[in-house]
Coordinates of C-alpha atoms in Angstrom, one line a residue:
Chain A
M1 CA 103.2 113.8 107.6
Q2 CA 102.1 117.1 109.1
R3 CA 101.2 117.4 112.7
A4 CA 97.6 118.3 113.1
D5 CA 97.0 121.8 114.4
I6 CA 95.2 121.5 117.7
T7 CA 95.7 125.0 118.9
K8 CA 92.1 125.9 117.9
D9 CA 90.7 122.7 119.3
N10 CA 88.4 122.7 122.3
L11 CA 90.0 120.1 124.6
Q12 CA 87.6 120.5 127.5
L13 CA 84.1 119.0 127.8
G14 CA 83.1 122.1 129.7
A15 CA 79.8 123.0 131.5
R16 CA 77.6 121.0 129.2
A17 CA 79.1 117.8 130.7
A18 CA 77.4 118.4 134.1
K19 CA 74.0 118.7 132.4
V20 CA 74.5 115.5 130.6
T21 CA 75.7 113.7 133.7
W22 CA 72.7 114.8 135.8
L23 CA 70.1 114.1 133.0
A24 CA 71.5 110.7 132.1
G25 CA 72.0 109.9 135.8
A26 CA 68.3 110.7 136.6
I27 CA 67.1 108.7 133.6
G28 CA 69.2 105.8 134.7
L29 CA 68.0 105.8 138.2
V30 CA 64.3 106.1 137.2
A31 CA 64.6 103.2 134.7
I32 CA 66.3 101.0 137.3
A33 CA 63.8 101.9 139.9
A34 CA 61.0 101.0 137.5
A35 CA 62.6 97.7 136.7
V36 CA 63.1 96.9 140.4
L37 CA 59.4 97.9 141.1
L38 CA 58.3 95.7 138.2
G39 CA 60.4 92.9 139.6
L40 CA 58.9 93.2 143.0
L41 CA 55.3 93.2 141.6
S42 CA 55.9 90.1 139.4
S43 CA 55.0 86.7 140.7
D44 CA 58.3 84.9 139.7
G45 CA 60.2 86.0 142.8
G46 CA 62.3 88.6 140.9
E47 CA 63.8 86.1 138.5
S48 CA 62.8 88.0 135.3
F49 CA 64.3 91.2 136.8
A50 CA 67.5 89.5 137.9
T51 CA 68.2 87.9 134.6
A52 CA 67.4 91.0 132.6
Y53 CA 69.5 93.1 134.9
L54 CA 72.3 90.6 134.6
T55 CA 72.2 90.9 130.8
A56 CA 72.4 94.7 130.9
F57 CA 75.0 94.7 133.7
V58 CA 77.3 92.3 131.9
F59 CA 76.9 94.0 128.5
F60 CA 77.9 97.4 129.7
L61 CA 80.6 96.1 132.1
T62 CA 82.3 94.2 129.2
L63 CA 82.6 97.6 127.4
A64 CA 84.5 98.9 130.4
L65 CA 86.7 95.7 130.5
G66 CA 87.5 96.3 126.8
A67 CA 88.4 99.8 127.6
L68 CA 90.7 98.8 130.4
F69 CA 92.4 96.3 128.1
F70 CA 92.8 99.0 125.5
V71 CA 94.5 101.4 127.9
L72 CA 96.8 98.6 129.1
L73 CA 97.5 97.6 125.5
Q74 CA 98.5 101.2 124.6
H75 CA 101.0 101.3 127.4
V76 CA 102.4 97.8 127.1
T77 CA 103.1 98.3 123.4
G78 CA 104.3 101.9 123.8
A79 CA 101.8 102.8 121.0
G80 CA 102.1 106.2 119.5
W81 CA 99.0 106.3 117.2
G82 CA 96.4 105.9 119.9
V83 CA 97.4 108.7 122.3
V84 CA 94.7 111.0 121.1
V85 CA 91.9 108.4 121.7
R86 CA 93.3 107.2 125.1
R87 CA 91.3 109.7 127.2
P88 CA 87.9 108.4 126.1
A89 CA 89.1 104.9 126.8
E90 CA 90.4 105.9 130.2
A91 CA 87.0 107.5 130.9
I92 CA 85.1 104.4 129.9
A93 CA 87.4 102.2 132.0
G94 CA 86.7 104.6 134.9
V95 CA 83.2 103.3 135.5
F96 CA 84.2 100.2 137.7
P97 CA 83.3 101.9 141.0
L98 CA 79.8 102.6 139.5
F99 CA 79.4 99.0 138.5
A100 CA 80.5 97.8 142.0
V101 CA 77.5 99.8 143.3
L102 CA 75.3 98.6 140.4
S103 CA 76.0 95.0 141.3
I104 CA 74.1 95.2 144.6
P105 CA 70.8 94.2 143.0
L106 CA 72.6 91.2 141.5
L107 CA 74.1 90.2 144.8
F108 CA 70.7 90.2 146.4
N109 CA 69.3 87.9 143.7
L110 CA 72.1 85.3 143.5
H111 CA 69.7 82.5 144.3
S112 CA 67.5 83.3 141.3
I113 CA 70.4 83.7 138.9
Y114 CA 72.7 80.8 139.8
P115 CA 71.5 77.3 140.5
W116 CA 74.5 76.7 142.8
A117 CA 73.3 79.5 145.1
G118 CA 69.7 78.2 145.4
G119 CA 68.1 75.6 147.6
E120 CA 68.3 72.7 145.0
A121 CA 72.2 72.8 145.1
A122 CA 72.4 70.6 148.2
S123 CA 70.8 67.7 146.5
D124 CA 72.9 68.0 143.3
H125 CA 75.9 65.6 143.3
V126 CA 77.9 67.7 140.8
L127 CA 77.3 70.9 142.6
A128 CA 78.2 69.4 145.9
G129 CA 81.6 68.6 144.3
K130 CA 82.0 72.2 143.2
A131 CA 80.8 73.7 146.4
A132 CA 84.3 74.6 147.5
Y133 CA 84.4 77.2 144.8
L134 CA 80.8 77.9 143.9
N135 CA 79.5 79.1 147.3
V136 CA 78.0 82.5 148.1
P137 CA 80.7 83.8 150.6
F138 CA 83.6 82.9 148.3
F139 CA 81.7 84.4 145.3
L140 CA 81.3 87.7 147.2
I141 CA 85.0 87.7 148.1
R142 CA 86.0 87.2 144.5
W143 CA 83.4 89.8 143.4
I144 CA 84.9 92.4 145.7
A145 CA 88.4 91.5 144.5
Y146 CA 87.5 91.9 140.8
F147 CA 85.9 95.3 141.2
G148 CA 88.6 96.4 143.6
I149 CA 91.4 95.5 141.3
W150 CA 89.8 96.9 138.1
S151 CA 88.9 100.1 139.9
L152 CA 92.4 100.5 141.1
M153 CA 94.0 99.8 137.8
A154 CA 91.7 102.1 135.8
S155 CA 92.1 104.9 138.3
Y156 CA 95.9 104.6 138.4
F157 CA 96.3 104.9 134.7
R158 CA 93.7 107.7 134.4
R159 CA 95.2 109.7 137.3
T160 CA 98.8 109.3 136.2
S161 CA 98.0 110.3 132.7
A162 CA 96.0 113.3 134.0
R163 CA 99.0 114.3 136.2
Q164 CA 101.2 114.2 133.1
D165 CA 98.9 116.8 131.5
G166 CA 100.5 119.5 133.7
S167 CA 104.1 118.3 134.0
G168 CA 104.6 116.5 130.6
D169 CA 107.1 114.3 132.6
P170 CA 108.1 111.4 130.4
A171 CA 109.1 109.4 133.5
L172 CA 105.3 108.9 134.2
T173 CA 105.0 107.2 130.8
I174 CA 107.8 104.9 131.6
K175 CA 106.2 104.1 134.9
M176 CA 102.9 103.3 133.3
E177 CA 104.6 101.2 130.7
R178 CA 106.3 99.2 133.4
L179 CA 103.1 98.6 135.3
S180 CA 101.0 97.8 132.3
A181 CA 102.7 94.4 131.6
P182 CA 101.9 92.9 135.1
G183 CA 98.6 94.8 134.8
M184 CA 97.8 92.8 131.7
V185 CA 98.4 89.5 133.5
V186 CA 96.2 90.6 136.3
F187 CA 93.6 91.7 133.8
A188 CA 93.7 88.4 132.0
L189 CA 93.3 86.4 135.2
T190 CA 90.5 88.5 136.7
A191 CA 88.6 88.8 133.5
T192 CA 88.8 85.0 133.0
F193 CA 87.6 84.1 136.5
F194 CA 85.0 86.8 136.3
S195 CA 83.5 85.3 133.2
F196 CA 83.4 81.9 134.9
D197 CA 81.6 83.4 137.9
V198 CA 79.2 85.8 136.3
L199 CA 78.0 83.9 133.3
M200 CA 79.4 80.4 133.0
S201 CA 78.2 79.4 136.4
R202 CA 74.6 80.1 135.2
D203 CA 74.8 76.4 134.1
P204 CA 77.1 75.1 136.8
H205 CA 77.2 71.5 135.4
W206 CA 78.8 72.8 132.2
Y207 CA 82.3 74.2 131.8
S208 CA 84.5 75.5 129.0
T209 CA 88.1 76.5 129.6
I210 CA 88.0 79.0 126.6
Y211 CA 85.0 80.8 128.0
G212 CA 87.0 83.6 129.5
V213 CA 88.7 84.3 126.2
Y214 CA 85.3 84.2 124.4
L215 CA 83.8 86.9 126.7
F216 CA 87.1 88.9 126.5
S217 CA 87.0 88.8 122.7
G218 CA 83.4 90.0 122.6
S219 CA 84.3 92.7 125.2
V220 CA 87.0 94.2 123.0
V221 CA 84.8 94.0 119.9
G222 CA 82.2 96.0 121.9
F223 CA 84.6 98.5 123.2
C224 CA 86.3 99.0 119.7
A225 CA 82.8 99.9 118.5
V226 CA 82.1 102.3 121.3
L227 CA 85.3 104.2 121.1
P228 CA 84.9 105.7 117.5
L229 CA 81.2 106.4 118.3
L230 CA 82.3 108.3 121.4
T231 CA 85.0 110.3 119.7
L232 CA 82.7 111.0 116.8
S233 CA 80.1 112.4 119.3
L234 CA 82.7 114.5 121.0
Q235 CA 83.7 115.9 117.6
R236 CA 80.1 116.6 116.7
W237 CA 79.9 118.6 120.0
G238 CA 82.8 120.7 118.6
R239 CA 85.6 119.0 120.7
I240 CA 89.0 117.6 119.6
Q241 CA 88.0 118.3 116.0
H242 CA 91.5 118.3 114.6
A243 CA 93.3 116.0 117.0
V244 CA 91.4 112.9 115.9
T245 CA 91.6 112.3 112.2
R246 CA 90.5 109.7 109.7
E247 CA 93.8 108.0 110.2
H248 CA 92.8 107.2 113.8
Y249 CA 89.4 106.1 112.8
H250 CA 91.0 103.8 110.2
D251 CA 93.1 102.2 112.9
L252 CA 90.1 101.8 115.2
G253 CA 88.2 100.1 112.3
K254 CA 91.2 97.8 111.8
L255 CA 91.2 96.9 115.5
T256 CA 87.4 96.2 115.4
F257 CA 87.9 94.0 112.3
A258 CA 90.7 92.1 113.9
F259 CA 88.7 91.4 117.1
V260 CA 85.6 90.4 115.1
V261 CA 87.7 87.8 113.4
F262 CA 89.3 86.8 116.7
W263 CA 85.8 86.4 118.3
A264 CA 84.7 84.1 115.5
Y265 CA 87.9 82.1 115.8
I266 CA 87.4 81.6 119.6
A267 CA 83.6 81.0 119.2
F268 CA 84.3 78.3 116.6
S269 CA 87.1 76.8 118.6
Q270 CA 84.8 76.3 121.6
F271 CA 82.0 75.0 119.4
M272 CA 83.9 72.6 117.3
L273 CA 85.7 70.8 120.1
M274 CA 82.4 70.2 121.9
W275 CA 80.5 69.3 118.7
Y276 CA 83.2 66.9 117.7
S277 CA 83.7 65.0 121.0
N278 CA 79.9 65.0 121.5
I279 CA 80.0 64.4 125.3
P280 CA 76.6 65.1 126.9
E281 CA 78.0 67.2 129.8
E282 CA 79.6 69.5 127.2
T283 CA 76.9 69.6 124.5
S284 CA 74.1 70.4 126.9
W285 CA 75.0 74.1 126.8
Y286 CA 75.0 74.1 122.9
L287 CA 71.9 72.0 122.7
R288 CA 70.0 74.6 124.6
R289 CA 71.2 77.2 122.1
L290 CA 70.6 75.2 119.0
S291 CA 67.0 74.2 119.7
G292 CA 63.7 76.1 119.5
P293 CA 63.9 79.8 118.9
W294 CA 67.5 79.9 120.0
S295 CA 68.7 78.1 116.9
G296 CA 67.7 81.0 114.7
F297 CA 69.2 83.4 117.3
S298 CA 72.5 81.5 117.0
L299 CA 72.4 81.8 113.2
I300 CA 71.8 85.5 113.5
L301 CA 74.8 85.7 115.7
L302 CA 77.0 83.8 113.3
L303 CA 76.0 86.0 110.4
G304 CA 75.6 89.3 112.3
H305 CA 78.6 89.1 114.6
F306 CA 81.0 87.6 112.0
V307 CA 80.1 87.3 108.3
I308 CA 78.4 90.8 107.9
P309 CA 81.0 92.9 109.9
F310 CA 83.8 90.9 108.2
W311 CA 82.7 92.1 104.7
L312 CA 81.7 95.5 106.1
L313 CA 85.0 96.3 107.7
I314 CA 87.4 94.6 105.3
S315 CA 87.3 97.6 102.9
R316 CA 89.7 100.5 103.5
G317 CA 87.1 103.1 102.4
V318 CA 84.5 102.0 105.0
K319 CA 87.0 102.4 107.9
R320 CA 88.1 105.9 106.7
R321 CA 84.7 107.5 106.3
P322 CA 83.1 108.5 109.6
A323 CA 79.6 107.8 108.5
T324 CA 80.2 104.3 107.3
L325 CA 82.5 103.5 110.3
A326 CA 79.8 104.8 112.6
F327 CA 77.3 102.5 110.9
A328 CA 79.6 99.4 111.2
A329 CA 80.4 100.3 114.8
S330 CA 76.8 100.6 115.7
W331 CA 76.0 97.3 114.0
V332 CA 78.9 95.5 115.8
L333 CA 77.8 97.0 119.2
L334 CA 74.3 95.7 118.7
M335 CA 75.7 92.3 117.9
H336 CA 77.8 92.3 121.0
L337 CA 74.6 93.0 122.9
L338 CA 72.9 90.0 121.2
D339 CA 76.0 87.9 122.1
V340 CA 75.8 88.8 125.8
Y341 CA 72.0 88.1 125.6
W342 CA 72.7 84.7 124.0
L343 CA 75.2 83.9 126.7
T344 CA 72.9 84.9 129.5
M345 CA 69.3 84.1 128.7
P346 CA 68.9 80.5 127.4
E347 CA 69.5 79.1 130.9
S348 CA 66.4 80.8 132.4
S349 CA 64.3 80.8 129.2
P350 CA 65.1 77.7 127.1
T351 CA 62.0 77.6 125.1
S352 CA 61.5 81.2 124.3
L353 CA 63.8 84.2 123.7
G354 CA 62.3 85.7 126.9
F355 CA 62.7 89.3 125.8
S356 CA 60.5 91.7 127.8
L357 CA 60.0 95.3 128.9
M358 CA 62.3 94.4 131.8
H359 CA 65.3 94.1 129.4
V360 CA 64.5 97.5 127.9
L361 CA 64.3 99.1 131.3
C362 CA 67.5 97.5 132.6
L363 CA 69.5 98.3 129.5
A364 CA 68.2 101.9 129.5
G365 CA 69.0 102.2 133.2
V366 CA 72.5 100.8 133.3
G367 CA 73.3 102.4 130.0
A368 CA 72.2 105.8 131.1
L369 CA 74.1 105.6 134.3
M370 CA 77.2 104.5 132.4
I371 CA 76.9 107.5 130.0
A372 CA 76.6 109.7 133.1
A373 CA 79.8 108.3 134.6
V374 CA 81.8 108.4 131.3
T375 CA 80.7 112.0 130.7
Y376 CA 81.7 112.9 134.3
N377 CA 85.1 111.2 133.9
L378 CA 85.7 113.0 130.6
S379 CA 85.0 116.3 132.2
R380 CA 87.7 115.8 134.9
S381 CA 90.7 116.4 132.6
A382 CA 91.6 117.4 129.0
L383 CA 90.0 115.3 126.3
I384 CA 93.4 114.3 125.0
P385 CA 96.6 113.6 127.0
V386 CA 98.3 117.0 126.3
G387 CA 101.4 116.1 128.3
D388 CA 102.0 112.7 126.7
P389 CA 105.5 112.6 125.1
R390 CA 104.0 110.6 122.2
L391 CA 101.3 113.1 121.4
D392 CA 103.1 114.6 118.4
E393 CA 103.5 111.1 117.0
S394 CA 99.8 110.5 117.4
L395 CA 98.8 113.9 115.9
S396 CA 100.9 113.3 112.8
F397 CA 100.0 109.6 112.5
E398 CA 99.3 108.4 109.0
N399 CA 98.5 104.9 107.6
V400 CA 100.9 104.1 104.7
Chain B
M1 CA 135.2 118.0 85.1
T2 CA 133.0 117.8 88.2
A3 CA 132.5 114.6 90.1
A4 CA 128.9 114.4 88.9
Q5 CA 130.0 114.5 85.2
K6 CA 132.7 112.0 85.8
H7 CA 130.4 109.4 87.2
S8 CA 127.6 110.1 84.8
G9 CA 126.6 107.0 82.9
T10 CA 129.8 105.1 83.5
P11 CA 129.2 101.4 84.5
V12 CA 130.0 100.4 88.0
Q13 CA 133.6 99.2 88.3
G14 CA 133.9 95.5 88.1
A15 CA 130.3 94.9 87.1
A16 CA 129.3 93.0 84.0
P17 CA 129.3 95.0 80.8
V18 CA 126.0 96.8 80.5
P19 CA 124.2 96.6 77.1
D20 CA 123.9 100.2 75.9
T21 CA 120.5 100.5 74.2
G22 CA 120.3 104.2 74.4
V23 CA 119.0 106.6 77.0
F24 CA 116.9 105.1 79.9
G25 CA 115.9 108.4 81.3
L26 CA 116.9 111.2 83.6
L27 CA 117.8 111.0 87.3
A28 CA 117.3 114.0 89.5
E29 CA 118.7 114.1 93.0
F30 CA 117.1 116.0 95.9
Q31 CA 118.6 116.8 99.3
T32 CA 115.5 116.8 101.5
V33 CA 112.0 115.2 101.8
P34 CA 110.1 118.5 101.4
Q35 CA 112.0 119.2 98.2
L36 CA 111.2 115.8 96.9
M37 CA 107.5 116.1 97.8
A38 CA 107.2 119.5 96.1
A39 CA 109.1 118.2 93.0
A40 CA 106.9 115.0 92.8
E41 CA 103.8 117.2 92.8
K42 CA 105.1 119.3 90.0
V43 CA 106.2 116.2 87.9
R44 CA 102.7 114.7 88.5
D45 CA 101.0 117.9 87.5
A46 CA 103.2 118.2 84.4
G47 CA 101.6 115.0 83.2
Y48 CA 104.5 112.6 83.2
I49 CA 103.4 108.9 83.4
H50 CA 106.6 106.8 83.3
W51 CA 108.5 108.1 86.3
D52 CA 109.3 107.1 89.9
S53 CA 110.6 108.4 93.2
H54 CA 113.4 106.7 95.2
T55 CA 113.8 107.2 98.9
P56 CA 115.9 105.5 101.6
F57 CA 112.8 105.1 103.9
P58 CA 109.0 105.2 103.4
V59 CA 107.8 108.8 103.0
H60 CA 104.2 109.4 104.2
G61 CA 102.1 111.2 101.6
L62 CA 104.5 110.5 98.7
S63 CA 101.9 108.3 97.0
D64 CA 99.5 111.3 96.9
A65 CA 102.2 113.7 95.8
M66 CA 103.0 111.3 92.9
G67 CA 99.3 110.8 92.1
L68 CA 99.6 107.0 92.4
K69 CA 96.3 105.1 92.3
P70 CA 95.5 102.8 95.2
T71 CA 97.1 99.4 94.6
R72 CA 94.9 96.6 93.2
L73 CA 96.8 94.0 95.3
P74 CA 93.9 93.5 97.8
Y75 CA 91.8 92.0 95.0
V76 CA 94.5 89.5 94.3
V77 CA 94.6 88.6 98.0
L78 CA 90.8 88.3 98.1
A79 CA 90.8 86.1 95.1
G80 CA 93.5 83.9 96.6
G81 CA 91.6 83.6 99.9
L82 CA 88.3 82.7 98.1
I83 CA 90.0 80.1 95.9
G84 CA 91.8 78.6 99.0
G85 CA 88.6 78.4 101.0
A86 CA 86.7 76.8 98.0
V87 CA 89.5 74.4 97.3
G88 CA 89.6 73.4 101.0
L89 CA 85.9 72.7 101.1
L90 CA 85.7 70.8 97.7
M91 CA 88.8 68.7 98.6
Q92 CA 87.3 67.5 101.8
W93 CA 83.9 66.9 100.3
W94 CA 85.4 64.9 97.5
M95 CA 87.8 62.9 99.7
N96 CA 85.6 62.1 102.6
A97 CA 82.1 61.9 101.0
I98 CA 82.8 60.7 97.5
D99 CA 86.2 59.1 97.0
Y100 CA 86.7 57.3 100.3
P101 CA 83.5 57.5 102.4
L102 CA 84.5 57.1 106.0
V103 CA 82.3 57.7 109.1
I104 CA 84.3 59.5 111.7
S105 CA 82.9 60.0 115.2
G106 CA 79.3 59.4 114.0
K107 CA 79.4 62.7 112.0
P108 CA 77.8 63.0 108.5
L109 CA 80.2 62.2 105.6
F110 CA 80.0 65.8 104.5
S111 CA 80.0 68.0 107.6
I112 CA 80.9 71.7 107.4
P113 CA 82.0 72.2 111.1
A114 CA 84.7 69.5 110.7
N115 CA 85.8 71.1 107.4
I116 CA 86.2 74.6 108.6
P117 CA 89.8 74.3 110.1
V118 CA 91.2 73.1 106.8
M119 CA 89.2 75.7 104.9
F120 CA 90.5 78.4 107.2
E121 CA 94.1 77.3 106.9
L122 CA 93.9 77.1 103.1
T123 CA 92.2 80.5 102.9
V124 CA 95.0 82.1 104.9
L125 CA 97.7 80.2 103.0
C126 CA 96.4 81.1 99.5
A127 CA 95.6 84.7 100.5
A128 CA 99.2 85.0 101.7
I129 CA 100.6 83.4 98.6
G130 CA 98.4 85.8 96.5
A131 CA 99.8 88.8 98.4
F132 CA 103.4 87.6 98.0
L133 CA 103.3 86.6 94.3
G134 CA 100.9 89.5 93.4
M135 CA 103.3 92.0 94.9
L136 CA 106.2 90.5 93.0
V137 CA 104.4 90.5 89.7
M138 CA 102.9 94.0 90.1
N139 CA 106.4 95.4 90.9
G140 CA 108.0 93.7 88.0
L141 CA 110.1 91.6 90.3
P142 CA 112.4 89.8 90.4
A143 CA 114.5 92.2 88.3
L144 CA 118.1 91.2 88.1
Y145 CA 119.2 94.3 86.4
H146 CA 118.0 97.9 86.3
P147 CA 119.6 100.8 84.4
L148 CA 119.4 103.1 87.4
L149 CA 121.8 100.8 89.3
T150 CA 124.6 101.9 86.9
N151 CA 124.5 105.4 88.3
D152 CA 127.0 106.0 91.2
R153 CA 125.1 108.8 92.7
F154 CA 122.0 106.6 92.9
R155 CA 123.7 104.5 95.6
R156 CA 122.8 107.2 98.1
A157 CA 119.1 106.4 97.5
T158 CA 119.6 103.8 100.2
A159 CA 121.3 106.3 102.6
D160 CA 120.6 110.0 102.6
R161 CA 119.4 111.3 99.2
F162 CA 116.1 111.4 97.4
F163 CA 115.6 110.8 93.7
I164 CA 113.1 111.2 90.9
S165 CA 113.7 109.3 87.7
I166 CA 111.8 110.1 84.5
E167 CA 112.0 107.5 81.8
A168 CA 112.8 108.2 78.2
D169 CA 109.7 106.3 76.9
D170 CA 107.4 108.8 78.6
P171 CA 105.3 110.5 75.9
K172 CA 106.3 113.9 77.4
F173 CA 110.0 113.1 77.7
D174 CA 112.4 115.4 75.9
A175 CA 116.1 115.2 76.9
E176 CA 116.7 119.0 77.0
G177 CA 113.3 120.2 78.2
T178 CA 112.8 117.5 80.9
A179 CA 116.4 118.1 82.3
G180 CA 115.7 121.8 82.5
F181 CA 112.3 121.1 84.1
L182 CA 113.9 118.9 86.8
R183 CA 116.6 121.5 87.5
S184 CA 113.9 124.1 88.0
L185 CA 112.4 121.9 90.7
G186 CA 115.4 122.4 92.9
S187 CA 117.3 119.3 92.0
S188 CA 120.9 119.3 93.2
A189 CA 122.0 117.2 90.2
V190 CA 120.3 115.9 87.0
E191 CA 122.0 113.1 85.2
E192 CA 121.3 111.1 82.1
V193 CA 121.1 107.3 82.7
R194 CA 121.8 105.0 79.8
G195 CA 120.3 101.6 79.7

């Protein structure tokens, strides 16, 4: 009912941001350098490094994709409630240029990640048939297009919103709304083909048309978990303390809940059709994940990524208390990591889970660099869009 | 005679005769939302139980001001969903594995993945039915008649006025005292409603 009073709120990240950026950046670079070194010293031609790095890269990149989707969604629906949490989302979506750079180690290791890029591809009849799409030059062209498009979109919405901070011009909101709808279409297409390229082609004989939606649903789950954790951290640092209220956390919890259910729906849709028709070229992918140690892993994913968060997040009280929401969000984020791991690893490690120090180093490295970039992005403008015409609506937002 | 007195308690023109069983309660009109909110808090704090607020649109925070407990409807929805899911599973198990065993696509007679779509649909259906019927029952609906509808002034509860009604069967109700109390809350008109 009453508009939250933000006159006393600290809306700038301030000087501490630079410290965090440098520290996290340094940790990230050291961890990645250690992982690269470990990879060069290993006798497997860098495969363990490449797959571990791919897991970490995709995990953190999906969070940014979820953020870009959230920003587009806010504009395309003209949402009022989420204005106060849009800046953190814009900051997370602003990491695509960093990931374009971080993808260089991957692009040097394509042959050890993707069978279609290696020497055995020439003798494989199926791969020969797919060679028009699955070849290194075309892959690189698509890769550049994905990162170029995402960087441009994220930067446009972040900069336009930041420009509005000064002018408060509602015309900018209308402009962003108009562009967000075609932006959503472009996002859907790029995210879908990216998922085919980056993970599905790890097993180039296998295909699933719903795969893009599956990775997308997990991405939004991951992002919905990161956003409340990020705003809670900002509030713990004494920023935006009155702007973001339990009402906003409640809504973020609802969104997480909805996408947890959506993820399960999509995951089951993919599984059931392949299980029912029982065609070898389709079941091979699931067979790998339902045999040996991976069968237990799949069960953990079913319980941990759907059943447990479903019962955790269904209650109103859990979503409205910061401590319980933070727990649920951390849990869901961990499960999204396991999901990406489950999508990535069985192809190179079918008989064991293949977890090693390399994964820890890569996750720490890419994660720390992402924290550095997000902190830097957050420090570039106010922590809430102070010029947004719907700010009042968001500040006085209440769930009925 | 003021307009308010003239309309007080008289049945709506052309409506069916209303059985007069005595006083239903008091109806107090308020001009603005803040007045209503402040009044609702006072009525709540005065310890009244059988009373209600009437507004033309949802007013955020009114439930708190009235001291309403959270609705128990979610539990009805949960029960509906659980019953639907269980019925969906048992039905398919009995039909396909017991009553008319039929091997389909080489799958086991009782096979959970094949049963999940029907379980899912019945869960959603029964949860939705639970929400709909539970809401009706908890609100005492459908109600074809309500004493408040005999009051002309009350028609503006769907347009631009806000009301608090206190029922006569409230333990704290007292025709004189309660009317004075409602006037003291800033009500622009307090009327007796006969039921």
